[in-house]
């Protein structure tokens, strides 16, 4: 982490060689003049946002841009259900209608859905143009704006179509969390907790202590939680940009979680809620394999509960409903289901040795909401 | 170039570090057992081809694959007009319906349209899977199967949506040219001539001498023309994978050519025909700028004519029709039209200093068909 000539702003860098980029974190960054401009590829700027975020922050963002830029915008509907190729086509149509060339820059203003779609649109427009992430939800601030995963959902699976494409910069304005619904704040905390569970037991302890402050929108606590989360993710991504190895550990809770999201219909459970329940399931399975103690599982459940997250699986989902979806997971090699599990709190691993029948028995026995 | 333990087969490598891949050239490679298998990422293989090529070569290709592989196929309609996102969605749907994971391999069996779409489908399926090019037209053998450019057309412009994605290997079976219509052979020769014009004056001289043999499908001449073309392209791509500099020179004739294709409607003129006329126009403009001699321009026109290619622009296209399309070209920076021109035969350069009005006057004065 380095200071930015401004004590309110923390900057950390994601180290990816030529594609190295900075993450700036601070309250009120959004409308600051000159904050985005150093990262633009040229004069053409396309802001992509949604109908919820646009009335709150679009004008603020535009105020921070130089007057001589050619600025356009696409305002998409809100929600995970809109994370489709059809929405990305609207972005491409807007870019082509504006005659934007390969030195244009896309700016994603919104949550993870906007960030993933905008990044994918940038990855494939004229075979790749610049983009900048301005995440406005806790989830996207700590997760989807770091690491370059972009894409859209397909009726048969989440994030099935996409690309690895790195932003030029990420701008995180913690003040945008003031307008975030409480349920979405909790969903973001699921990913924050995940970083502690997979890699940093001290951070997990810090989160247990700070959970009331975080849910109370305490600025200092939020800033620190975001910084540590981004730093852990940036470290993991730098080690393994295209998810050949350690990066897969960031998927703790996601294999169960994606199955829940897909089965319930995208957007019924928030992504973070599904991941919360998925992490509780992963902890329970890790206990069954003899890795975690019963006390460890209780700690995981308690911190998730304190964050306002579910720990039980959906009532309507049987083991078969999980297994069918989990077979499609991108981590799988050939026909084995691969899961991220916990060898200890703060120490995750990949595991594909549990036979499907045993996995099904575990899922059937797991508590339902 | 290295030999392959088999004197009929020439192998050259495209040097891209980790993404280095071989091009195998020879007659009858298509159905040889074990030819594709070393390049597969796993057991799942999706062959993508079209309704013209499938009856000719699909079974031959499948005969060369090991019996224990899980082989599926997608057969798309033929033609440049099908090079759309909707066709790529059909490939993604087939992959997901088959439950293929990120260790699957896509095999493009067909011309440039199939190769570009299959490569783009591979680039974005689960954020990137392996693919192999098996080009069956001269154009795709010397051009689109080398270099990793993939993508689809948009109603507002050619190849506007796509990705840079390298194949694991390219398999060129010169015997497939026996079934290629003569008009498409000529279109392929346009790109062969291009390599001589931009980088290798000796090769241009060789082509002038060999043109009757090439159009007569002489095996030795075809094999040599393909090898030298691939070698030049591989060299240029290795120098500049993502087209920041020298790679743009491969676009000689393409800025005029893309405008012709887009204006006439994709598929009315073949890509190579449009590029042929575009190269003649680029040569004429290079003469107007004082770079080429009148004799040089005559040589360019003569070799194109000998290859069976047009040198005049379409009768119905005025300067405005060209300029509007050329403004959308991906090479342009900000609002200047960039062209590849010739400083001499065998020596191309990028040029953006001709004012639009002068360019329009040149185009208006250029001969029409």
XYZ file of C-alpha atoms in Angstrom:
738
model
C 0.000 0.000 0.000
C 1.247 3.474 -0.749
C -0.172 6.890 0.081
C -1.392 9.001 -2.767
C -0.176 12.453 -1.696
C -3.532 12.534 0.074
C -4.007 10.871 3.465
C -7.665 10.040 2.780
C -6.727 7.886 -0.195
C -5.072 4.477 0.021
C -3.577 3.041 -3.154
C -2.515 -0.517 -3.722
C -1.255 -2.070 -6.928
C -2.206 -5.340 -8.553
C 1.097 -6.648 -9.885
C 0.569 -8.144 -13.332
C 3.654 -7.001 -15.215
C 2.594 -4.923 -18.208
C -0.988 -5.046 -17.014
C -0.215 -3.739 -13.469
C -2.967 -1.454 -12.234
C -3.788 0.644 -9.165
C -6.758 0.415 -6.799
C -7.574 3.734 -5.144
C -9.724 3.557 -1.980
C -11.195 6.544 -0.153
C -14.354 8.419 0.760
C -15.585 10.905 -1.855
C -13.213 9.947 -4.712
C -16.004 9.658 -7.246
C -16.394 13.273 -8.245
C -12.813 14.407 -7.736
C -11.508 16.163 -10.856
C -8.605 14.386 -12.521
C -9.081 11.126 -10.614
C -10.086 9.054 -13.672
C -8.370 11.018 -16.421
C -4.807 9.675 -16.019
C -6.142 6.188 -16.778
C -8.056 6.966 -19.985
C -6.669 5.518 -23.229
C -7.886 8.424 -25.363
C -10.605 11.059 -25.590
C -13.607 8.716 -26.001
C -15.283 7.611 -22.769
C -18.322 5.330 -22.467
C -19.791 5.131 -18.966
C -21.832 1.971 -18.398
C -24.178 2.011 -15.412
C -27.675 0.913 -14.390
C -31.030 2.498 -13.612
C -30.445 2.330 -9.853
C -26.953 3.800 -9.794
C -27.328 6.405 -12.554
C -29.611 8.790 -10.576
C -27.274 8.532 -7.563
C -23.791 8.845 -9.041
C -23.672 9.374 -12.818
C -23.603 13.178 -12.687
C -21.036 13.121 -9.874
C -18.741 10.921 -11.948
C -19.163 13.088 -15.037
C -18.324 16.226 -13.056
C -14.879 14.740 -12.402
C -14.118 14.330 -16.121
C -12.344 16.942 -18.242
C -14.623 19.047 -20.423
C -12.844 18.190 -23.692
C -13.591 14.454 -23.492
C -16.230 12.803 -25.652
C -18.383 11.204 -22.940
C -21.339 8.899 -23.664
C -23.325 6.595 -21.413
C -25.316 3.373 -21.482
C -27.856 2.910 -18.690
C -28.906 -0.732 -18.363
C -31.619 -2.256 -16.167
C -30.480 -3.387 -12.711
C -30.024 -6.942 -11.424
C -28.278 -10.275 -11.928
C -31.044 -11.331 -14.337
C -29.781 -8.705 -16.800
C -26.244 -10.161 -16.854
C -26.726 -11.525 -20.350
C -25.092 -11.365 -23.729
C -28.037 -9.225 -24.884
C -27.034 -6.498 -22.393
C -23.430 -6.619 -23.583
C -24.689 -6.267 -27.150
C -26.397 -3.026 -26.101
C -23.004 -1.721 -24.972
C -21.382 -2.746 -28.282
C -24.238 -1.150 -30.231
C -23.761 2.102 -28.303
C -19.993 2.082 -28.924
C -20.450 1.518 -32.644
C -23.281 4.035 -32.932
C -20.947 6.609 -31.340
C -18.161 5.596 -33.752
C -15.791 4.858 -30.862
C -12.400 3.470 -31.901
C -9.947 1.145 -30.170
C -8.525 3.962 -28.051
C -11.837 4.478 -26.256
C -12.260 3.685 -22.550
C -15.234 2.002 -20.898
C -16.028 2.997 -17.313
C -18.085 0.560 -15.234
C -20.121 2.486 -12.643
C -22.116 0.085 -10.479
C -21.958 -3.319 -8.842
C -20.480 -6.604 -9.970
C -23.007 -7.167 -12.734
C -22.168 -3.837 -14.382
C -18.447 -4.446 -13.847
C -18.500 -7.955 -15.322
C -20.533 -6.946 -18.365
C -18.568 -3.762 -19.012
C -15.282 -5.610 -18.694
C -16.458 -8.275 -21.117
C -17.723 -5.622 -23.536
C -14.279 -3.961 -23.343
C -12.459 -7.293 -23.782
C -14.240 -7.996 -27.067
C -14.879 -4.548 -28.563
C -12.502 -4.287 -31.528
C -10.637 -7.191 -29.883
C -9.994 -5.298 -26.676
C -10.156 -1.723 -25.375
C -9.391 -0.073 -22.028
C -11.757 -0.085 -19.074
C -11.899 1.326 -15.564
C -13.868 -0.075 -12.656
C -15.800 2.246 -10.340
C -17.542 -0.283 -8.078
C -20.396 1.055 -5.927
C -21.301 -2.040 -3.888
C -19.229 -3.670 -1.159
C -19.259 -6.969 -3.051
C -17.841 -5.486 -6.224
C -15.365 -3.355 -4.286
C -13.768 -6.347 -2.582
C -14.257 -8.960 -5.250
C -15.283 -8.466 -8.815
C -13.358 -5.257 -9.518
C -10.058 -6.977 -8.699
C -8.700 -9.738 -10.880
C -9.938 -9.241 -14.396
C -12.685 -11.852 -14.527
C -15.408 -10.580 -16.819
C -18.428 -12.208 -18.406
C -22.120 -12.947 -18.537
C -24.449 -15.737 -17.469
C -25.958 -18.356 -19.767
C -29.279 -20.064 -19.041
C -27.230 -23.215 -18.375
C -24.705 -21.678 -15.994
C -23.292 -18.605 -14.343
C -20.371 -16.726 -15.938
C -20.123 -19.354 -18.673
C -19.245 -16.779 -21.341
C -16.485 -14.313 -20.579
C -12.847 -13.329 -20.694
C -9.921 -12.473 -18.488
C -9.471 -8.744 -19.020
C -7.741 -6.378 -16.617
C -8.946 -2.848 -15.847
C -6.587 0.121 -16.182
C -7.562 1.235 -12.680
C -10.133 0.657 -9.939
C -11.641 3.588 -8.066
C -13.402 2.652 -4.801
C -15.427 5.392 -3.146
C -16.523 4.090 0.270
C -19.115 6.857 0.507
C -21.211 5.017 -2.097
C -21.968 2.363 0.552
C -24.269 4.871 2.306
C -26.923 4.199 -0.342
C -26.435 0.420 -0.434
C -29.342 -1.700 0.946
C -28.411 -3.586 4.136
C -28.997 -6.946 2.493
C -26.389 -6.112 -0.168
C -23.936 -4.911 2.467
C -24.239 -8.341 4.104
C -23.731 -10.039 0.748
C -20.501 -8.074 0.319
C -19.357 -9.086 3.797
C -19.573 -12.743 2.676
C -16.625 -12.169 0.324
C -14.744 -10.206 2.993
C -15.117 -13.136 5.406
C -13.991 -15.461 2.628
C -10.561 -13.777 2.465
C -10.052 -14.423 6.154
C -11.155 -18.040 5.842
C -8.956 -18.952 2.889
C -5.762 -17.074 3.736
C -5.652 -14.873 6.829
C -6.782 -16.185 10.225
C -5.837 -12.868 11.891
C -8.125 -11.007 9.518
C -10.908 -13.457 10.423
C -10.419 -12.614 14.095
C -10.440 -8.893 13.268
C -13.707 -9.342 11.348
C -15.356 -11.193 14.254
C -14.544 -8.212 16.459
C -15.469 -5.511 13.936
C -18.660 -6.993 12.515
C -21.016 -4.603 14.383
C -18.934 -1.607 13.250
C -18.935 -2.858 9.648
C -22.696 -3.352 9.591
C -23.040 0.080 11.199
C -21.133 1.573 8.219
C -18.201 2.757 10.316
C -15.869 4.396 7.796
C -12.599 3.335 9.368
C -13.683 -0.285 9.674
C -15.063 -0.409 6.125
C -11.948 1.175 4.641
C -9.719 -1.308 6.422
C -11.889 -4.316 5.493
C -11.863 -3.280 1.823
C -8.129 -2.624 1.816
C -7.236 -5.983 3.379
C -9.677 -7.836 1.114
C -8.342 -6.185 -2.035
C -4.765 -6.803 -0.915
C -5.391 -10.524 -0.404
C -7.214 -10.841 -3.710
C -4.573 -8.799 -5.546
C -1.862 -11.038 -4.093
C -3.653 -14.205 -5.194
C -4.426 -12.834 -8.664
C -0.824 -11.724 -9.151
C 0.291 -15.268 -8.332
C -2.153 -16.858 -10.759
C -3.824 -14.545 -13.233
C -5.724 -17.122 -15.268
C -6.792 -19.454 -12.474
C -4.555 -22.416 -13.116
C -3.850 -22.942 -9.415
C -4.055 -20.885 -6.212
C -6.615 -18.478 -7.661
C -9.198 -21.242 -7.610
C -9.109 -20.972 -3.800
C -10.989 -17.665 -4.130
C -13.936 -19.876 -5.022
C -14.510 -21.027 -1.439
C -18.280 -21.436 -1.081
C -18.827 -20.631 -4.747
C -19.405 -24.147 -6.095
C -22.281 -24.752 -3.670
C -23.225 -21.068 -4.011
C -23.429 -21.048 -7.815
C -25.629 -24.167 -7.645
C -27.966 -22.337 -5.249
C -28.099 -19.227 -7.442
C -28.710 -21.215 -10.623
C -31.367 -23.436 -9.045
C -33.274 -20.616 -7.352
C -33.024 -18.427 -10.447
C -30.388 -15.690 -10.592
C -31.168 -12.811 -8.254
C -33.539 -14.649 -5.875
C -30.645 -15.212 -3.499
C -27.977 -12.534 -3.778
C -24.587 -13.874 -4.892
C -23.065 -13.131 -1.487
C -25.926 -14.854 0.322
C -25.455 -17.994 -1.768
C -21.697 -17.848 -1.145
C -22.358 -17.405 2.588
C -24.420 -20.606 2.729
C -21.871 -22.245 0.420
C -18.990 -21.388 2.789
C -20.927 -22.832 5.722
C -21.435 -26.009 3.660
C -17.742 -26.109 2.714
C -16.807 -25.742 6.396
C -19.163 -28.561 7.370
C -17.763 -30.824 4.646
C -14.220 -29.955 5.769
C -15.219 -31.069 9.278
C -16.662 -34.320 7.905
C -13.307 -34.965 6.208
C -11.586 -34.522 9.578
C -9.876 -31.209 8.760
C -11.839 -28.609 10.742
C -12.858 -28.992 14.398
C -16.518 -28.640 15.358
C -15.543 -25.348 17.069
C -14.083 -24.027 13.816
C -17.347 -24.758 12.006
C -19.249 -22.984 14.773
C -16.983 -19.909 14.362
C -17.626 -19.853 10.600
C -21.377 -20.079 11.144
C -21.278 -17.415 13.859
C -19.374 -14.841 11.801
C -21.640 -15.433 8.798
C -24.695 -15.057 11.030
C -23.272 -11.873 12.552
C -22.849 -10.520 9.020
C -26.545 -11.168 8.377
C -25.952 -14.103 6.039
C -27.740 -17.464 5.695
C -25.892 -20.618 6.752
C -28.598 -23.153 5.791
C -29.245 -24.435 2.253
C -32.503 -23.550 0.466
C -35.394 -25.757 1.624
C -36.369 -26.755 -1.903
C -32.957 -28.017 -3.074
C -32.142 -31.718 -2.792
C -28.698 -33.227 -3.340
C -29.424 -33.980 -6.993
C -30.260 -30.311 -7.621
C -26.857 -29.368 -6.249
C -24.871 -32.090 -7.999
C -26.319 -31.432 -11.470
C -25.243 -27.789 -11.255
C -21.912 -28.507 -9.621
C -20.917 -30.820 -12.458
C -20.859 -27.761 -14.760
C -18.435 -25.841 -12.547
C -15.447 -24.411 -14.416
C -12.973 -25.764 -11.850
C -13.835 -29.370 -12.726
C -11.347 -31.386 -14.735
C -12.881 -34.143 -16.812
C -15.744 -35.620 -14.751
C -14.672 -34.926 -11.153
C -16.342 -32.251 -9.021
C -13.661 -30.014 -7.522
C -14.370 -28.069 -4.356
C -12.483 -25.500 -2.323
C -12.407 -26.715 1.290
C -10.642 -25.677 4.484
C -7.708 -27.598 5.969
C -7.802 -25.094 8.820
C -9.275 -21.608 9.348
C -7.118 -19.393 7.135
C -5.889 -22.271 4.973
C -7.904 -23.427 1.944
C -7.232 -26.256 -0.497
C -8.662 -27.830 -3.649
C -10.321 -31.208 -3.207
C -11.827 -33.584 -5.756
C -11.584 -36.943 -4.007
C -15.043 -37.135 -2.445
C -17.115 -39.620 -4.487
C -20.394 -38.170 -5.844
C -22.503 -40.532 -3.710
C -20.758 -39.415 -0.519
C -21.088 -35.780 -1.557
C -24.809 -36.342 -2.172
C -25.210 -37.940 1.275
C -23.470 -34.963 2.879
C -25.703 -32.501 1.042
C -28.865 -34.426 1.931
C -27.949 -34.365 5.615
C -27.055 -30.654 5.609
C -29.537 -28.315 7.416
C -32.203 -26.596 5.309
C -33.710 -23.174 5.841
C 10.985 -24.523 -40.826
C 11.722 -27.986 -39.546
C 10.908 -31.399 -40.935
C 8.441 -33.549 -39.065
C 10.066 -36.952 -39.402
C 8.019 -37.070 -42.574
C 9.272 -35.413 -45.735
C 5.762 -34.608 -46.979
C 5.080 -32.461 -43.946
C 6.594 -29.030 -43.309
C 6.298 -27.583 -39.802
C 6.920 -24.015 -38.815
C 6.412 -22.453 -35.401
C 4.764 -19.193 -34.482
C 6.971 -17.854 -31.686
C 4.793 -16.347 -28.982
C 6.538 -17.480 -25.810
C 4.136 -19.568 -23.734
C 1.617 -19.462 -26.547
C 4.051 -20.771 -29.215
C 2.297 -23.086 -31.634
C 3.121 -25.176 -34.696
C 1.720 -24.984 -38.233
C 1.856 -28.299 -40.064
C 1.548 -28.142 -43.868
C 1.206 -31.144 -46.167
C -1.072 -33.046 -48.522
C -3.439 -35.536 -46.860
C -2.776 -34.565 -43.211
C -6.463 -34.296 -42.385
C -7.277 -37.909 -41.698
C -3.909 -39.026 -40.364
C -4.289 -40.760 -37.007
C -2.619 -38.953 -34.136
C -2.102 -35.715 -36.042
C -4.512 -33.635 -33.901
C -4.374 -35.600 -30.657
C -1.093 -34.215 -29.223
C -2.659 -30.747 -29.260
C -5.912 -31.551 -27.429
C -6.341 -30.086 -23.925
C -8.431 -33.016 -22.679
C -10.887 -35.666 -23.836
C -13.721 -33.368 -24.957
C -13.575 -32.261 -28.599
C -16.083 -30.002 -30.377
C -15.617 -29.811 -34.139
C -17.120 -26.676 -35.668
C -17.675 -26.736 -39.415
C -20.199 -25.649 -42.030
C -22.720 -27.258 -44.367
C -20.338 -27.085 -47.345
C -17.267 -28.539 -45.663
C -18.954 -31.139 -43.438
C -19.927 -33.540 -46.267
C -16.407 -33.267 -47.745
C -14.118 -33.550 -44.715
C -15.887 -34.083 -41.394
C -15.732 -37.874 -41.455
C -12.106 -37.809 -42.621
C -11.160 -35.591 -39.691
C -13.050 -37.746 -37.208
C -11.313 -40.885 -38.494
C -8.008 -39.389 -37.364
C -9.211 -38.945 -33.754
C -8.706 -41.560 -31.029
C -11.757 -43.691 -30.277
C -11.850 -42.814 -26.555
C -12.412 -39.095 -27.112
C -15.792 -37.469 -26.561
C -16.324 -35.880 -29.986
C -19.282 -33.606 -30.835
C -19.884 -31.320 -33.762
C -21.676 -28.112 -34.706
C -22.483 -27.658 -38.394
C -23.267 -24.011 -39.215
C -24.541 -22.506 -42.472
C -21.833 -21.358 -44.901
C -20.821 -17.831 -45.787
C -19.572 -14.462 -44.506
C -23.186 -13.439 -43.785
C -23.285 -16.054 -41.010
C -20.270 -14.570 -39.220
C -22.442 -13.213 -36.432
C -22.692 -13.371 -32.688
C -25.799 -15.531 -33.142
C -23.680 -18.252 -34.800
C -21.140 -18.099 -31.968
C -24.006 -18.456 -29.500
C -24.929 -21.707 -31.249
C -21.412 -22.994 -30.536
C -21.664 -21.960 -26.867
C -25.101 -23.577 -26.583
C -23.717 -26.835 -28.015
C -20.746 -26.783 -25.612
C -23.002 -26.221 -22.618
C -25.578 -28.758 -23.762
C -22.744 -31.319 -23.970
C -21.542 -30.304 -20.492
C -18.057 -29.519 -21.823
C -15.642 -28.087 -19.237
C -12.678 -25.746 -19.552
C -10.385 -28.555 -20.657
C -12.338 -29.101 -23.859
C -10.858 -28.319 -27.300
C -12.631 -26.656 -30.208
C -11.532 -27.654 -33.709
C -12.305 -25.226 -36.556
C -12.763 -27.173 -39.798
C -13.441 -24.780 -42.671
C -12.511 -21.371 -44.022
C -11.819 -18.077 -42.314
C -15.382 -17.531 -41.184
C -15.453 -20.848 -39.320
C -11.973 -20.211 -37.936
C -12.758 -16.702 -36.705
C -16.028 -17.746 -35.073
C -14.621 -20.915 -33.522
C -11.617 -19.038 -32.165
C -13.875 -16.379 -30.662
C -16.149 -19.043 -29.173
C -13.060 -20.681 -27.633
C -11.716 -17.338 -26.360
C -14.905 -16.646 -24.391
C -16.180 -20.108 -23.398
C -15.605 -20.328 -19.663
C -13.165 -17.422 -20.156
C -11.002 -19.317 -22.606
C -10.469 -22.893 -23.817
C -8.132 -24.533 -26.326
C -8.711 -24.525 -30.071
C -7.089 -25.933 -33.179
C -7.361 -24.552 -36.703
C -7.879 -26.880 -39.658
C -8.286 -24.364 -42.497
C -9.689 -25.730 -45.749
C -9.488 -22.637 -48.001
C -6.340 -20.983 -49.332
C -7.329 -17.695 -47.724
C -7.656 -19.171 -44.250
C -4.532 -21.283 -44.711
C -2.319 -18.273 -45.403
C -4.099 -15.666 -43.344
C -6.755 -16.169 -40.744
C -5.411 -19.360 -39.167
C -2.150 -17.633 -38.242
C -2.064 -14.844 -35.708
C -4.874 -15.349 -33.252
C -7.346 -12.773 -34.515
C -10.850 -14.057 -33.882
C -14.270 -12.460 -34.004
C -17.545 -11.742 -35.717
C -19.059 -8.961 -37.791
C -21.545 -6.364 -36.567
C -24.091 -4.670 -38.836
C -21.996 -1.501 -38.407
C -18.615 -3.028 -39.215
C -16.542 -6.081 -39.932
C -14.782 -7.945 -37.099
C -15.929 -5.323 -34.623
C -16.482 -7.896 -31.868
C -13.687 -10.352 -31.154
C -10.579 -11.305 -29.244
C -6.920 -12.133 -29.704
C -6.790 -15.872 -29.002
C -4.064 -18.196 -30.229
C -4.703 -21.744 -31.488
C -2.814 -24.690 -30.012
C -1.898 -25.812 -33.517
C -2.768 -25.252 -37.186
C -3.137 -28.196 -39.544
C -3.040 -27.270 -43.254
C -3.966 -30.028 -45.678
C -3.235 -28.745 -49.182
C -5.353 -31.530 -50.672
C -8.475 -29.702 -49.461
C -7.830 -27.059 -52.144
C -8.942 -29.604 -54.803
C -12.562 -28.935 -53.798
C -12.223 -25.156 -53.521
C -14.079 -23.064 -56.147
C -11.684 -21.174 -58.457
C -13.044 -17.810 -57.344
C -12.109 -18.622 -53.744
C -8.654 -19.790 -54.804
C -8.134 -16.362 -56.395
C -9.371 -14.674 -53.233
C -6.755 -16.614 -51.268
C -4.061 -15.575 -53.717
C -4.837 -11.934 -52.858
C -3.437 -12.489 -49.372
C -0.464 -14.426 -50.757
C 0.383 -11.496 -53.043
C -0.029 -9.160 -50.067
C 2.887 -10.828 -48.241
C 5.147 -10.178 -51.189
C 4.014 -6.566 -51.484
C 4.469 -5.632 -47.830
C 7.661 -7.486 -46.964
C 9.302 -9.674 -49.577
C 10.016 -8.376 -53.078
C 11.667 -11.675 -54.053
C 8.527 -13.568 -53.132
C 6.543 -11.134 -55.301
C 8.796 -11.986 -58.244
C 8.392 -15.705 -57.530
C 4.605 -15.281 -57.479
C 4.581 -13.441 -60.818
C 6.414 -16.421 -62.352
C 4.366 -19.107 -60.585
C 0.887 -17.654 -60.956
C -0.225 -20.064 -63.719
C 1.049 -23.048 -61.694
C -0.728 -21.804 -58.571
C -4.035 -21.338 -60.375
C -3.530 -24.769 -61.922
C -3.325 -26.264 -58.400
C 0.264 -27.412 -58.778
C 1.059 -29.034 -55.429
C 4.663 -27.943 -55.182
C 3.853 -24.342 -55.985
C 0.898 -24.236 -53.583
C 2.882 -25.789 -50.736
C 5.686 -23.276 -51.208
C 3.324 -20.290 -51.471
C 1.542 -21.338 -48.277
C 4.785 -21.953 -46.414
C 6.298 -18.589 -47.335
C 3.044 -16.760 -46.596
C 2.659 -18.397 -43.193
C 6.315 -17.746 -42.400
C 5.988 -14.033 -43.167
C 2.778 -13.734 -41.206
C 4.166 -15.744 -38.280
C 7.232 -13.489 -38.209
C 5.110 -10.337 -38.159
C 2.726 -11.702 -35.515
C 5.619 -12.789 -33.293
C 6.970 -9.242 -33.470
C 3.649 -7.668 -32.580
C 0.976 -9.987 -31.246
C -1.699 -7.430 -30.426
C -1.231 -5.102 -33.391
C 0.359 -2.097 -31.757
C 2.807 -1.599 -34.638
C 4.205 -3.660 -37.519
C 1.274 -6.090 -37.517
C -0.959 -3.346 -38.847
C 0.993 -3.621 -42.125
C -0.768 -6.936 -42.744
C -3.803 -4.755 -43.426
C -2.535 -3.612 -46.832
C -5.622 -3.254 -49.009
C -7.921 -4.035 -46.096
C -9.110 -0.533 -45.225
C -10.416 0.042 -48.759
C -11.373 -3.645 -48.910
C -13.443 -3.655 -45.710
C -15.294 -0.584 -46.952
C -16.120 -2.421 -50.181
C -17.308 -5.527 -48.343
C -19.431 -3.558 -45.871
C -20.957 -1.357 -48.568
C -21.751 -4.193 -50.980
C -23.073 -6.394 -48.152
C -20.839 -9.092 -46.717
C -20.333 -11.975 -49.107
C -21.222 -10.155 -52.348
C -17.536 -9.587 -53.007
C -15.334 -12.216 -51.414
C -12.952 -10.854 -48.783
C -9.922 -11.579 -50.982
C -11.535 -9.885 -53.977
C -12.187 -6.738 -51.945
C -8.612 -6.855 -50.627
C -7.327 -7.299 -54.190
C -9.074 -4.122 -55.359
C -8.000 -2.457 -52.089
C -4.332 -3.287 -52.740
C -4.575 -1.853 -56.239
C -6.048 1.306 -54.725
C -3.315 1.443 -52.077
C -0.678 1.088 -54.797
C -2.262 3.882 -56.827
C -2.414 6.176 -53.794
C 1.224 5.333 -53.004
C 2.091 6.441 -56.546
C 0.128 9.685 -56.089
C 2.199 10.367 -52.951
C 5.351 9.918 -55.011
C 6.473 6.636 -53.440
C 5.762 4.007 -56.126
C 6.706 4.370 -59.793
C 3.993 3.989 -62.437
C 5.715 0.717 -63.431
C 5.377 -0.593 -59.893
C 1.653 0.118 -59.934
C 1.381 -1.695 -63.255
C 3.174 -4.723 -61.769
C 0.749 -4.789 -58.825
C -2.241 -4.610 -61.161
C -0.804 -7.281 -63.447
C -0.133 -9.833 -60.717
C -3.599 -9.251 -59.232
C -5.146 -9.653 -62.668
C -3.134 -12.830 -63.284
C -4.504 -14.182 -60.006
C -8.040 -13.568 -61.258
C -8.703 -10.619 -58.958
C -10.462 -7.273 -59.559
C -8.351 -4.106 -59.590
C -11.195 -1.600 -60.105
C -13.536 -0.331 -57.367
C -17.237 -1.239 -57.444
C -19.210 0.954 -59.868
C -21.817 1.922 -57.306
C -19.428 3.223 -54.608
C -18.604 6.925 -54.473
C -15.897 8.456 -52.287
C -18.342 9.217 -49.486
C -19.354 5.537 -49.330
C -15.697 4.625 -48.829
C -14.862 7.366 -46.331
C -17.834 6.690 -44.032
C -16.771 3.058 -43.660
C -13.068 3.808 -43.451
C -13.617 6.129 -40.489
C -14.700 3.078 -38.449
C -11.479 1.186 -39.153
C -9.788 -0.213 -36.035
C -6.386 1.164 -37.084
C -7.602 4.762 -36.757
C -6.432 6.801 -33.786
C -8.838 9.543 -32.746
C -10.310 10.959 -35.974
C -7.577 10.297 -38.555
C -7.953 7.615 -41.223
C -4.864 5.391 -41.185
C -3.909 3.434 -44.273
C -1.252 0.881 -45.087
C 0.599 2.079 -48.185
C 3.736 1.073 -50.092
C 7.000 3.023 -49.941
C 8.333 0.513 -52.449
C 7.363 -2.967 -53.624
C 8.136 -5.189 -50.611
C 8.118 -2.291 -48.135
C 4.867 -1.145 -46.531
C 4.226 1.683 -44.078
C 1.407 3.247 -42.062
C 0.162 6.610 -43.279
C -2.429 8.990 -41.837
C -1.377 12.333 -43.244
C -3.608 12.489 -46.324
C -6.429 14.967 -45.608
C -9.944 13.484 -46.034
C -10.742 15.815 -48.934
C -7.641 14.714 -50.840
C -8.423 11.076 -50.081
C -11.955 11.617 -51.382
C -10.614 13.210 -54.576
C -8.285 10.247 -55.094
C -11.113 7.759 -54.597
C -13.446 9.662 -56.934
C -10.818 9.606 -59.675
C -10.015 5.897 -59.217
C -11.264 3.556 -61.989
C -14.603 1.817 -61.478
C -15.643 -1.632 -62.650
